[in-house]
XYZ file of C-alpha atoms in Angstrom:
750
model
C 9.623 -35.371 7.159
C 7.909 -32.272 8.464
C 4.866 -30.835 6.721
C 5.578 -28.299 4.003
C 8.980 -29.766 3.080
C 9.900 -31.462 -0.168
C 12.554 -34.086 -0.561
C 15.373 -34.146 -3.079
C 13.754 -37.245 -4.585
C 10.581 -35.291 -5.359
C 12.567 -32.535 -7.012
C 14.429 -35.138 -9.066
C 11.118 -36.724 -10.058
C 9.762 -33.361 -11.169
C 12.872 -32.762 -13.252
C 12.690 -36.237 -14.766
C 9.045 -35.829 -15.741
C 9.765 -32.435 -17.283
C 12.712 -33.891 -19.177
C 10.633 -36.789 -20.447
C 7.952 -34.474 -21.792
C 10.640 -32.308 -23.342
C 12.404 -35.163 -25.128
C 9.171 -36.566 -26.549
C 7.779 -33.248 -27.760
C 9.791 -32.716 -30.987
C 8.331 -35.886 -32.450
C 5.088 -33.982 -32.880
C 6.728 -31.692 -35.375
C 8.531 -34.342 -37.403
C 5.987 -37.147 -37.460
C 5.313 -38.866 -40.766
C 6.659 -36.085 -42.951
C 3.830 -33.761 -41.922
C 3.339 -30.515 -43.864
C 5.078 -27.419 -42.512
C 1.809 -25.836 -41.322
C 0.841 -28.992 -39.445
C 4.334 -29.267 -37.995
C 4.179 -25.665 -36.776
C 0.826 -26.345 -35.143
C 2.225 -29.453 -33.464
C 5.246 -27.539 -32.177
C 2.972 -24.822 -30.810
C 0.859 -27.423 -28.985
C 4.034 -29.008 -27.630
C 5.184 -25.624 -26.316
C 1.885 -25.044 -24.511
C 1.853 -28.568 -23.061
C 5.423 -28.205 -21.813
C 4.864 -24.825 -20.217
C 1.647 -26.009 -18.532
C 2.961 -29.355 -17.285
C 6.418 -28.278 -16.162
C 5.081 -25.018 -14.754
C 2.490 -26.890 -12.697
C 5.073 -29.384 -11.402
C 7.597 -26.726 -10.446
C 4.847 -24.534 -8.972
C 3.698 -27.457 -6.823
C 7.265 -28.018 -5.673
C 7.746 -24.363 -4.772
C 4.502 -24.263 -2.822
C 5.552 -27.289 -0.777
C 8.726 -25.570 0.382
C 6.880 -22.388 1.351
C 7.527 -20.363 -1.819
C 4.961 -18.728 -4.140
C 3.851 -21.110 -6.953
C 4.410 -18.386 -9.541
C 8.141 -18.667 -8.871
C 7.923 -22.322 -9.904
C 6.260 -21.356 -13.178
C 8.978 -18.822 -13.824
C 11.665 -21.351 -12.893
C 10.092 -23.844 -15.300
C 10.634 -21.382 -18.119
C 14.222 -20.830 -17.029
C 14.833 -24.611 -17.031
C 13.235 -24.996 -20.470
C 15.077 -21.966 -21.832
C 18.667 -21.343 -22.901
C 19.858 -21.331 -19.278
C 19.607 -25.142 -18.917
C 17.763 -27.076 -21.608
C 19.157 -24.885 -24.393
C 22.672 -25.188 -22.989
C 22.526 -28.998 -22.635
C 20.527 -29.900 -25.763
C 20.646 -26.895 -28.092
C 19.306 -28.788 -31.114
C 16.264 -30.066 -29.229
C 15.666 -26.628 -27.746
C 15.808 -25.009 -31.198
C 13.352 -27.602 -32.516
C 10.771 -27.060 -29.767
C 11.221 -23.300 -29.331
C 12.271 -22.082 -32.806
C 12.827 -18.320 -32.959
C 10.650 -18.097 -36.073
C 7.627 -19.344 -34.125
C 7.850 -17.110 -31.068
C 5.066 -14.814 -32.283
C 2.274 -17.313 -31.552
C 3.485 -17.851 -28.011
C 4.099 -14.142 -27.533
C 0.518 -13.357 -28.593
C -0.835 -15.624 -25.843
C 1.652 -14.065 -23.438
C 0.465 -10.548 -24.282
C -3.138 -11.581 -23.668
C -1.938 -13.214 -20.457
C -0.503 -9.878 -19.290
C -3.888 -8.199 -19.752
C -5.686 -11.008 -17.925
C -3.166 -10.987 -15.078
C -3.677 -7.254 -14.675
C -7.451 -7.796 -14.787
C -7.176 -10.328 -11.955
C -4.816 -8.053 -10.010
C -7.331 -5.232 -10.295
C -10.172 -7.488 -9.124
C -8.124 -8.353 -6.042
C -7.430 -4.672 -5.299
C -9.386 -3.816 -2.157
C -9.995 -0.061 -2.319
C -12.034 -0.202 0.888
C -8.976 -1.541 2.698
C -6.863 1.300 1.296
C -9.411 3.863 2.471
C -9.598 2.293 5.927
C -5.814 2.378 6.420
C -5.524 5.926 5.062
C -2.505 8.029 5.996
C 0.023 5.301 6.981
C -0.506 3.364 3.764
C -0.093 6.455 1.588
C 3.065 7.554 3.396
C 4.549 4.060 3.220
C 3.718 3.646 -0.462
C 5.007 7.154 -1.259
C 8.369 6.550 0.397
C 8.409 2.898 -0.628
C 8.105 3.897 -4.288
C 10.068 7.153 -4.305
C 13.309 5.887 -2.718
C 13.818 2.698 -4.805
C 12.523 4.490 -7.908
C 15.134 7.208 -7.489
C 17.824 4.573 -6.945
C 16.743 2.580 -9.986
C 16.377 5.679 -12.143
C 19.893 6.820 -11.196
C 21.240 3.343 -11.891
C 19.570 3.398 -15.295
C 21.251 6.677 -16.191
C 24.774 5.365 -15.420
C 24.535 1.697 -16.396
C 26.744 0.388 -19.225
C 25.860 1.317 -22.782
C 25.681 -2.375 -23.695
C 22.580 -2.776 -21.513
C 20.672 0.117 -23.149
C 18.933 -0.878 -26.410
C 18.632 2.701 -27.644
C 20.720 5.537 -26.250
C 18.073 8.038 -27.371
C 15.628 6.252 -25.060
C 17.928 5.886 -22.066
C 15.510 8.094 -20.095
C 12.656 5.673 -20.769
C 14.866 2.714 -19.864
C 15.780 4.462 -16.604
C 12.076 5.131 -15.891
C 11.251 1.464 -16.459
C 14.158 0.305 -14.330
C 13.144 2.640 -11.509
C 9.578 1.351 -11.707
C 10.704 -2.278 -11.768
C 12.739 -1.753 -8.599
C 10.002 0.158 -6.766
C 6.825 -1.927 -7.160
C 5.940 -4.734 -4.772
C 3.910 -7.703 -5.997
C 0.525 -7.506 -4.283
C -0.207 -11.137 -5.237
C 3.012 -12.427 -3.658
C 2.744 -10.204 -0.581
C -0.885 -11.183 0.066
C -0.188 -14.885 -0.506
C 2.741 -14.927 1.943
C 0.801 -13.007 4.603
C -2.120 -15.390 4.164
C 0.149 -18.402 4.575
C 1.608 -16.870 7.742
C -1.919 -16.244 9.102
C -1.050 -12.547 9.325
C -3.333 -11.178 6.620
C -5.891 -9.720 9.045
C -3.442 -8.285 11.566
C -3.100 -4.491 11.590
C 0.397 -4.554 10.140
C -0.622 -7.171 7.578
C -3.404 -4.922 6.324
C -1.027 -1.949 6.199
C 1.415 -3.987 4.122
C -1.306 -5.103 1.707
C -2.821 -1.609 1.410
C 0.618 -0.128 0.716
C 1.310 -2.765 -1.936
C -2.039 -1.963 -3.589
C -1.163 1.727 -3.813
C 2.317 0.891 -5.102
C 0.883 -1.393 -7.769
C -1.544 1.286 -8.920
C 1.148 3.968 -8.988
C 3.511 1.623 -10.817
C 1.093 0.928 -13.653
C 0.446 4.636 -14.058
C 4.212 5.268 -14.279
C 4.571 2.443 -16.805
C 1.718 3.854 -18.868
C 3.348 7.291 -18.932
C 6.776 5.838 -19.742
C 5.411 3.832 -22.673
C 3.608 6.951 -23.852
C 6.936 8.780 -23.920
C 8.669 5.893 -25.698
C 5.970 5.568 -28.360
C 6.366 9.198 -29.407
C 10.052 8.752 -30.146
C 11.275 11.827 -28.276
C 10.767 13.588 -24.984
C 9.354 17.027 -24.310
C 7.656 18.678 -21.371
C 4.488 19.326 -23.395
C 4.292 15.656 -24.411
C 4.735 14.549 -20.792
C 1.986 16.916 -19.655
C -0.399 15.627 -22.342
C 0.291 12.015 -21.353
C -0.168 12.684 -17.648
C -3.354 14.692 -18.237
C -4.739 11.874 -20.406
C -4.056 9.322 -17.674
C -5.626 11.539 -14.996
C -8.762 12.093 -17.091
C -9.013 8.359 -17.795
C -8.721 7.487 -14.101
C -11.249 10.169 -13.158
C -13.802 8.925 -15.690
C -13.291 5.337 -14.489
C -13.923 6.283 -10.869
C -16.870 8.617 -11.454
C -18.628 6.955 -14.396
C -17.026 3.537 -14.750
C -18.129 2.048 -11.427
C -21.906 2.439 -11.913
C -21.602 1.656 -15.630
C -19.690 -1.596 -15.124
C -22.114 -2.620 -12.370
C -25.062 -1.907 -14.694
C -23.472 -3.959 -17.492
C -22.743 -6.922 -15.208
C -26.246 -6.832 -13.792
C -27.881 -6.531 -17.226
C -25.876 -9.401 -18.719
C -26.404 -11.607 -15.678
C -30.144 -10.940 -15.596
C -30.941 -10.972 -19.316
C -28.576 -13.465 -20.923
C -29.321 -17.185 -20.735
C -26.033 -18.571 -22.104
C -23.251 -19.916 -19.874
C -20.506 -17.616 -18.547
C -22.042 -14.544 -20.186
C -20.806 -12.319 -17.351
C -17.221 -13.505 -17.839
C -17.485 -12.618 -21.530
C -18.810 -9.179 -20.611
C -15.870 -8.634 -18.247
C -13.373 -9.607 -20.941
C -15.067 -7.193 -23.358
C -14.884 -4.412 -20.765
C -11.210 -5.200 -20.242
C -10.558 -5.047 -23.982
C -12.400 -1.758 -24.419
C -10.545 -0.038 -21.586
C -7.245 -1.443 -22.883
C -8.033 0.043 -26.309
C -8.947 3.380 -24.699
C -5.618 3.632 -22.883
C -3.807 2.544 -26.022
C -5.585 5.300 -27.960
C -4.463 7.787 -25.310
C -0.886 6.806 -26.120
C -0.261 4.924 -22.870
C 0.141 1.228 -22.093
C -2.940 -0.960 -22.479
C -2.147 -2.710 -19.162
C -3.473 0.335 -17.314
C -6.864 -0.183 -18.949
C -6.882 -3.880 -18.036
C -5.922 -3.077 -14.441
C -8.658 -0.456 -14.074
C -11.194 -2.854 -15.605
C -10.351 -5.316 -12.834
C -10.712 -2.616 -10.179
C -14.154 -1.633 -11.499
C -15.311 -5.260 -11.675
C -14.073 -5.875 -8.138
C -16.109 -2.895 -6.929
C -19.331 -4.371 -8.325
C -21.755 -5.172 -5.476
C -23.038 -8.421 -6.998
C -21.557 -11.759 -7.987
C -18.023 -10.706 -7.010
C -17.001 -14.057 -5.506
C -18.664 -16.040 -8.292
C -17.093 -13.919 -11.029
C -13.643 -14.040 -9.451
C -13.756 -17.836 -9.162
C -14.729 -18.275 -12.804
C -12.177 -15.770 -14.083
C -9.376 -16.930 -11.795
C -9.707 -20.544 -12.947
C -9.019 -19.731 -16.597
C -6.169 -17.334 -15.852
C -4.315 -19.420 -13.283
C -4.692 -22.692 -15.196
C -3.650 -21.460 -18.655
C -2.399 -17.923 -19.009
C -0.235 -17.637 -15.894
C 1.922 -20.716 -16.609
C 2.296 -19.698 -20.254
C 3.177 -16.078 -19.488
C 5.653 -16.750 -16.681
C 7.050 -19.733 -18.538
C 7.688 -17.569 -21.591
C 9.295 -14.944 -19.358
C 11.599 -17.671 -18.054
C 12.361 -18.746 -21.634
C 13.660 -15.238 -22.326
C 16.035 -15.502 -19.360
C 19.573 -16.638 -20.121
C 21.440 -17.120 -16.869
C 24.586 -18.162 -18.718
C 25.372 -14.454 -19.165
C 26.160 -14.311 -15.441
C 29.440 -16.068 -16.205
C 30.644 -12.666 -17.372
C 32.139 -11.031 -14.228
C 31.017 -7.544 -15.275
C 27.401 -8.638 -15.742
C 27.470 -10.628 -12.512
C 28.749 -7.587 -10.616
C 26.053 -5.347 -12.105
C 23.385 -7.945 -11.260
C 24.625 -8.034 -7.650
C 24.519 -4.227 -7.594
C 20.979 -4.335 -8.980
C 19.849 -6.721 -6.243
C 21.555 -4.629 -3.567
C 20.112 -1.320 -4.800
C 16.635 -2.837 -5.131
C 16.654 -4.444 -1.674
C 18.262 -1.598 0.264
C 16.255 1.074 -1.547
C 12.937 -0.706 -0.982
C 13.682 -1.533 2.640
C 14.841 2.014 3.403
C 11.847 3.591 1.685
C 9.306 1.353 3.413
C 11.026 1.779 6.789
C 11.021 5.584 6.480
C 7.386 5.583 5.368
C 6.384 3.424 8.311
C 8.298 5.688 10.709
C 6.542 8.775 9.305
C 3.229 6.914 9.543
C 3.689 6.377 13.283
C 4.682 2.702 13.282
C 7.095 1.229 15.815
C 10.616 0.176 14.837
C 9.751 -3.543 14.863
C 6.765 -2.879 12.635
C 8.850 -0.752 10.273
C 11.402 -3.552 10.002
C 8.694 -6.096 9.167
C 7.208 -3.626 6.709
C 10.504 -3.307 4.857
C 10.810 -7.097 4.677
C 7.224 -7.601 3.506
C 7.320 -5.053 0.682
C 10.646 -6.300 -0.684
C 9.016 -9.001 -2.845
C 8.749 -8.159 -6.542
C 7.681 -11.503 -7.977
C 5.015 -11.503 -10.666
C 4.687 -7.725 -10.911
C 8.381 -7.280 -11.598
C 8.305 -9.945 -14.285
C 5.327 -8.271 -15.971
C 7.090 -4.900 -15.957
C 10.280 -6.455 -17.305
C 8.337 -8.324 -20.010
C 6.634 -5.111 -21.112
C 10.015 -3.417 -21.220
C 11.489 -6.245 -23.301
C 8.592 -6.374 -25.778
C 8.605 -2.567 -26.075
C 12.322 -2.466 -26.874
C 13.130 -0.598 -23.654
C 15.184 -3.448 -22.127
C 17.851 -5.586 -23.725
C 17.600 -9.331 -23.208
C 20.577 -9.215 -20.840
C 19.012 -6.478 -18.721
C 15.741 -8.410 -18.747
C 17.582 -11.497 -17.429
C 19.206 -9.482 -14.649
C 15.890 -7.948 -13.551
C 14.111 -11.325 -13.506
C 16.991 -12.825 -11.502
C 16.686 -9.960 -9.032
C 12.899 -10.496 -8.804
C 13.347 -14.197 -8.084
C 15.982 -13.618 -5.400
C 14.046 -10.913 -3.541
C 10.788 -12.873 -3.745
C 12.282 -16.107 -2.430
C 14.051 -14.341 0.441
C 10.976 -12.358 1.470
C 8.961 -15.166 3.187
C 11.967 -16.221 5.313
C 12.714 -12.661 6.442
C 9.054 -11.790 7.018
C 8.421 -14.862 9.164
C 11.189 -13.840 11.546
C 10.129 -10.190 11.569
C 6.474 -10.988 12.353
C 7.131 -13.649 14.971
C 7.550 -11.216 17.864
C 4.985 -8.554 17.069
C 2.485 -8.293 19.957
C -1.273 -7.766 19.576
C -2.987 -4.938 21.466
C -6.553 -4.962 22.817
C -8.029 -2.895 19.974
C -6.587 -5.236 17.346
C -7.788 -8.287 19.242
C -11.299 -6.808 19.420
C -11.306 -6.106 15.681
C -10.195 -9.639 14.887
C -12.945 -11.054 17.085
C -15.480 -8.893 15.256
C -14.201 -10.119 11.888
C -14.359 -13.721 13.103
C -18.029 -13.148 13.868
C -18.569 -11.800 10.352
C -16.710 -14.737 8.826
C -19.069 -17.167 10.561
C -22.095 -15.034 9.865
C -25.016 -15.447 7.512
C -25.693 -11.822 6.639
C -22.127 -11.175 5.477
C -22.474 -13.877 2.795
C -25.548 -12.308 1.179
C -25.107 -10.416 -2.084
C -28.609 -10.070 -3.541
C -32.187 -10.090 -2.234
C -35.525 -10.717 -3.907
C -38.738 -9.425 -2.331
C -42.175 -10.913 -3.114
C -44.949 -8.976 -1.324
C -48.406 -7.480 -1.641
C -49.831 -4.254 -0.158
C -51.069 -5.820 3.074
C -49.623 -5.055 6.500
C -47.413 -8.179 6.357
C -46.295 -7.175 2.851
C -45.378 -3.649 3.863
C -43.606 -4.829 7.015
C -41.628 -7.425 5.025
C -40.706 -4.681 2.539
C -39.471 -2.466 5.349
C -37.380 -5.206 6.954
C -35.924 -6.290 3.600
C -35.084 -2.662 2.823
C -33.232 -2.334 6.144
C -31.217 -5.480 5.382
C -30.397 -4.291 1.862
C -29.490 -0.813 3.085
C -27.332 -2.078 5.940
C -25.309 -4.241 3.552
C -25.508 -2.063 0.426
C -27.073 -4.942 -1.518
C -29.151 -4.796 -4.701
C -32.743 -5.930 -4.272
C -35.333 -7.029 -6.837
C -38.989 -6.425 -6.011
C -41.674 -8.810 -7.275
C -45.222 -7.577 -6.698
C -47.600 -10.415 -5.934
C -50.618 -10.411 -8.258
C -53.407 -8.112 -7.109
C -56.961 -9.371 -6.907
C -58.196 -6.304 -8.806
C -56.345 -5.080 -11.914
C -56.892 -1.482 -10.778
C -54.837 -2.199 -7.673
C -51.781 -3.341 -9.630
C -50.079 0.073 -9.666
C -50.307 0.560 -5.916
C -49.392 -3.100 -5.533
C -45.970 -2.216 -6.892
C -45.459 1.298 -5.533
C -46.358 0.857 -1.851
C -43.918 -2.007 -1.106
C -41.196 -0.199 -3.013
C -41.742 2.946 -0.949
C -41.518 0.901 2.247
C -38.334 -0.840 1.056
C -36.715 2.473 0.127
C -37.649 3.944 3.512
C -36.076 0.956 5.232
C -32.896 1.245 3.149
C -32.642 4.984 3.830
C -33.125 4.407 7.559
C -30.359 1.781 7.549
C -28.043 4.144 5.681
C -28.794 6.879 8.195
C -28.067 4.521 11.079
C -24.724 3.603 9.450
C -23.553 7.235 9.514
C -22.224 6.543 13.012
C -19.690 4.146 11.481
C -16.315 5.229 10.057
C -16.586 6.263 6.382
C -14.786 3.168 5.105
C -17.288 0.884 6.907
C -20.425 2.555 5.574
C -22.337 0.522 2.982
C -22.943 1.700 -0.563
C -26.440 2.817 -1.497
C -28.867 -0.073 -1.948
C -30.227 -0.491 -5.480
C -33.914 -1.440 -5.563
C -35.484 -2.319 -8.909
C -38.841 -3.724 -10.019
C -39.240 -6.834 -12.121
C -41.956 -5.592 -14.489
C -41.785 -8.457 -16.975
C -44.999 -10.225 -17.973
C -43.719 -13.597 -16.762
C -45.577 -15.502 -14.081
C -44.393 -15.366 -10.472
C -42.916 -18.907 -10.557
C -40.969 -17.980 -13.687
C -39.655 -14.838 -12.013
C -38.555 -16.786 -8.931
C -36.774 -19.417 -11.014
C -35.024 -16.591 -12.857
C -34.079 -14.979 -9.533
C -32.368 -18.231 -8.541
C -30.410 -18.259 -11.768
C -29.428 -14.597 -11.364
C -27.740 -15.241 -8.027
C -30.270 -13.953 -5.469
C -29.395 -15.328 -2.034
C -32.514 -14.650 0.016
C -36.239 -14.397 -0.704
C -38.331 -12.136 1.546
C -42.050 -12.955 1.430
C -44.950 -11.043 2.950
C -48.614 -11.463 2.004
C -52.084 -11.048 3.420
C -53.068 -14.698 3.050
C -49.939 -16.155 4.573
C -51.702 -18.262 7.194
C -54.596 -20.642 6.670
C -57.585 -20.901 8.981
C -56.112 -24.021 10.540
C -53.001 -22.082 11.547
C -50.682 -23.494 8.886
C -48.899 -21.755 6.028
C -51.314 -21.100 3.194
C -51.054 -22.941 -0.101
C -50.263 -19.690 -1.902
C -47.339 -18.896 0.405
C -46.079 -22.486 0.195
C -46.135 -22.241 -3.583
C -44.097 -19.037 -3.567
C -41.536 -20.520 -1.174
C -41.207 -23.783 -3.092
C -40.362 -21.943 -6.317
C -37.206 -20.472 -4.726
C -34.203 -22.660 -3.922
C -32.259 -20.277 -1.681
C -32.792 -19.004 1.851
C -36.230 -17.774 2.914
C -37.424 -14.967 5.168
C -41.197 -15.341 5.540
C -43.202 -12.775 7.462
C -46.599 -13.875 8.761
C -48.900 -11.446 10.614
C -52.513 -10.379 10.893
C -53.567 -7.827 8.284
C -54.351 -5.023 10.733
C -52.623 -1.655 11.370
C -52.344 -2.489 15.058
C -49.692 -5.065 14.196
C -47.311 -2.484 12.698
C -44.002 -1.957 14.499
C -43.663 1.238 16.566
C -41.229 3.859 15.291
C -39.179 3.527 18.483
C -39.075 1.305 21.534
C -39.891 -1.893 19.639
C -38.917 -5.218 21.173
C -37.734 -8.231 19.160
C -37.822 -11.769 20.538
C -35.390 -14.398 19.202
C -35.561 -17.968 20.528
C -32.134 -19.648 20.492
C -31.026 -23.184 21.226
C -27.465 -23.469 19.929
C -28.344 -24.480 16.362
C -26.958 -22.671 13.323
C -30.489 -21.739 12.226
C -31.162 -19.995 15.551
C -27.820 -18.177 15.372
C -28.676 -16.813 11.919
C -32.029 -15.561 13.187
C -30.280 -13.836 16.105
C -27.811 -12.246 13.694
C -30.639 -10.875 11.542
C -32.432 -9.541 14.638
C -29.277 -7.773 15.830
C -28.793 -6.203 12.401
C -32.392 -4.938 12.221
C -32.593 -3.650 15.809
C -30.501 -0.419 15.582
C -32.407 0.873 12.553
C -35.752 -0.050 14.126
C -34.647 1.576 17.419
C -35.537 -1.753 18.994
C -34.150 -3.971 21.718
C -33.550 -7.704 21.342
C -34.398 -10.488 23.765
C -32.470 -13.702 23.205
C -34.511 -16.463 24.836
C -32.685 -19.749 25.345
C -35.305 -22.491 25.358
C -34.038 -25.578 27.131
C -35.744 -28.942 27.389
C -36.512 -29.763 31.006
C -34.277 -32.248 32.804
C -35.584 -34.863 35.199
C -34.655 -35.016 38.834
C -32.694 -38.165 38.056
C -30.327 -36.254 35.754
C -26.832 -36.242 37.090
C -25.227 -33.119 38.432
C -22.576 -33.395 35.730
C -25.203 -33.418 32.970
C -26.965 -30.356 34.380
C -23.608 -28.571 34.667
C -22.765 -29.340 31.035
C -26.162 -28.079 29.884
C -25.734 -24.894 31.871
C -22.295 -24.226 30.377
C -23.693 -24.811 26.898
C -26.516 -22.338 27.527
C -24.066 -19.706 28.733
C -21.775 -20.251 25.733
C -24.653 -19.862 23.256
C -25.923 -16.676 24.898
C -22.394 -15.291 25.139
C -22.063 -15.673 21.373
C -25.394 -13.924 20.816
C -24.232 -11.037 23.008
C -21.103 -10.770 20.839
C -23.334 -10.604 17.764
C -25.326 -7.792 19.359
C -22.130 -5.883 20.135
C -21.017 -6.351 16.522
C -24.195 -4.674 15.228
C -24.511 -2.164 18.100
C -27.813 -3.695 19.246
C -29.303 -3.468 22.736
C -29.853 -7.013 24.007
C -30.924 -8.934 27.072
C -30.843 -12.684 27.593
C -33.093 -15.138 29.353
C -33.210 -18.902 29.897
C -36.446 -20.874 30.125
C -36.889 -24.591 30.665
C -39.918 -26.556 29.487
C -40.718 -29.921 28.004
C -42.579 -28.223 25.138
C -40.224 -25.595 23.642
C -43.060 -23.561 22.147
C -44.591 -22.797 25.549
C -41.863 -20.399 26.811
C -41.877 -18.706 23.401
C -45.637 -18.202 23.417
C -45.523 -16.940 27.000
C -42.822 -14.362 26.212
C -44.108 -13.308 22.748
C -46.950 -10.952 23.921
C -44.344 -8.656 25.514
C -42.665 -8.150 22.107
C -43.572 -6.582 18.780
C -41.747 -9.000 16.466
C -40.741 -12.644 16.777
C -37.843 -13.913 14.622
C -37.339 -17.677 14.486
C -34.519 -19.576 12.816
C -35.916 -22.734 11.246
C -35.077 -25.435 8.707
C -37.152 -26.560 5.756
C -38.730 -29.980 5.950
C -39.547 -32.010 2.830
C -43.068 -31.890 1.439
C -45.296 -29.824 -0.829
C -46.709 -27.830 2.072
C -44.231 -25.484 3.769
C -43.310 -26.995 7.130
C -40.595 -25.905 9.595
C -41.088 -28.431 12.381
C -43.486 -28.908 15.303
C -42.254 -25.980 17.420
C -42.571 -23.479 14.551
C -46.005 -24.875 13.660
C -47.254 -24.510 17.217
C -46.039 -20.898 17.421
C -47.554 -20.115 14.015
C -50.898 -21.564 15.084
C -51.153 -19.945 18.522
C -49.491 -16.530 18.104
C -51.143 -13.890 15.904
C -48.409 -11.271 16.104
C -45.735 -10.679 13.427
C -43.440 -13.693 13.001
C -40.416 -13.699 10.717
C -39.261 -17.221 9.886
C -35.690 -17.389 8.597
C -35.090 -20.695 6.815
C -31.720 -21.582 5.296
């Protein structure tokens, strides 16, 4: 059997397991003549267990046949609902899912909607939208407008039996138009990722367009609910609702981003309890949901914007997303989509009239979405093949459609029959989308510019600098301290990272104020210089402003460093006057500082004299390389620093000498390895726009070529690895260079 397929036996096993759990569950409610309250609690637990277990099994099955797992969770609800289980065993179905007890499950489902929108917002990449620009906006505009108009028109003429309230037919039509027009960003991104097409130009256009469509869809839903909640429609009411939404979005963008970042940073840095940041995010989500509800629009808009603001935070984004995603995907997603499936009754499709309208709904949704996306792509300058793939890729509704339909059902905008038809349409379009998209993407060629961009992103993916999120700087006012501050500031400014400054204790209390101010000034100058150097980049690639703060607490330095580890700092920069002992080793004070930090280290050692300062232009940086990951990381850091320092980089490959008896084949292999390593370093330099030259030296003692070349350079950066022991030790080569070279050396240890 080929990989990715699932046999009929596995499907049967999944169904049998689900049936077994289902048959056993009612016993919880009837055991031993339990009181009614206890029985209700047992039934509720049985419902949750069923939705989780069957949803996970069906989701696993769907994933193995190349379909989104969320469709399996939705299908699990359909199987457990009146469509199958309720039709075969109505008494058992009524016992496990009694109508009188739907409120408890619905409450969890409503919370699940908010959490799903929070996660969707966190996954919304606004930088990607800004980088795509005009094509994405044109595609999303046409891709929403055409199917929305089709769905809105269909809502105005659909049978009266499908409209819950004729006075609110307009709102029902608005919801139907929105349901037909929005693509599911989660489904689209997941399929593109599975097809290894996520980073291609067209893949990014598809994702960016889906992001804009999602955002526009939630705004439309918020406005529609605002109209429905007021009971009647008027132009003045519509204007007030739209103005309220616009003001809310404006405040979120202008004030919300720095405020949410400040809250996350404060909670992360000050709270000691577990998962405090996740709690803060949930509180932010709840507050914004209440704000939008108070404005008379749907609370989902507040949850979505909370996710967007959290995703824009410059710290802990990956860590936060992992923690939040685990809870949502493991509990709330199966329950929400399972409950949505429970509300689906496919037996209504036996009515020819309803079946015909459902077919019309699928046709209008598919043709309208494809036509809109195709026209948008054509206006955006895409080729016909790309437009065709675009129409296929954006024709997946999936989870977003189900959320919209569930909101419509709970708000009284959709009847249960119309809800069933919309969910059926969402499932059909979502399951067809991967098959159509695979064929459409198979023959799309890659041009040179796209290939170059992908190579650059591959370099970033393997890089060290791109994984950093937070720096901590421990320095004094010496020349090494100021130089370390400057280099750390450049790194923070080039990446837009927050940095915490720890002033090493001054020998004289009167020097404490300057001890803090001088390194901070140097760090800010470095960050400003990096930001100025980044102005040559396109706007969407420019980093945000680096945030540099002082840790002014009265705690000892070891306590501050332990706290920095807990707060998520990735790299410690150290620069001090007494960094090197008289014997040429790292001093005990520097070793103590380094040993108190568990993460990566960047240790600057230099003589405390103004002559050792780097020139403002024309500096030269030497980086020894030997093919190890540590040396590659040092080369990457050198290439990042060089443009801001107006410096050139020399990558020196230090090779152990080979004897005359070495075979020609061995020497050839070594030579090819040297060329491959230097070629990769040159690619790194091109990535960071650094001027570089390469050289190869052979010697039995690796430190000798380094020491011979070092006097021609102003800064030596060495990639090293920590060795065990109380005293800081990076190996014999690093020790020899530290002992015999008095110029500035930056050791990068990971």
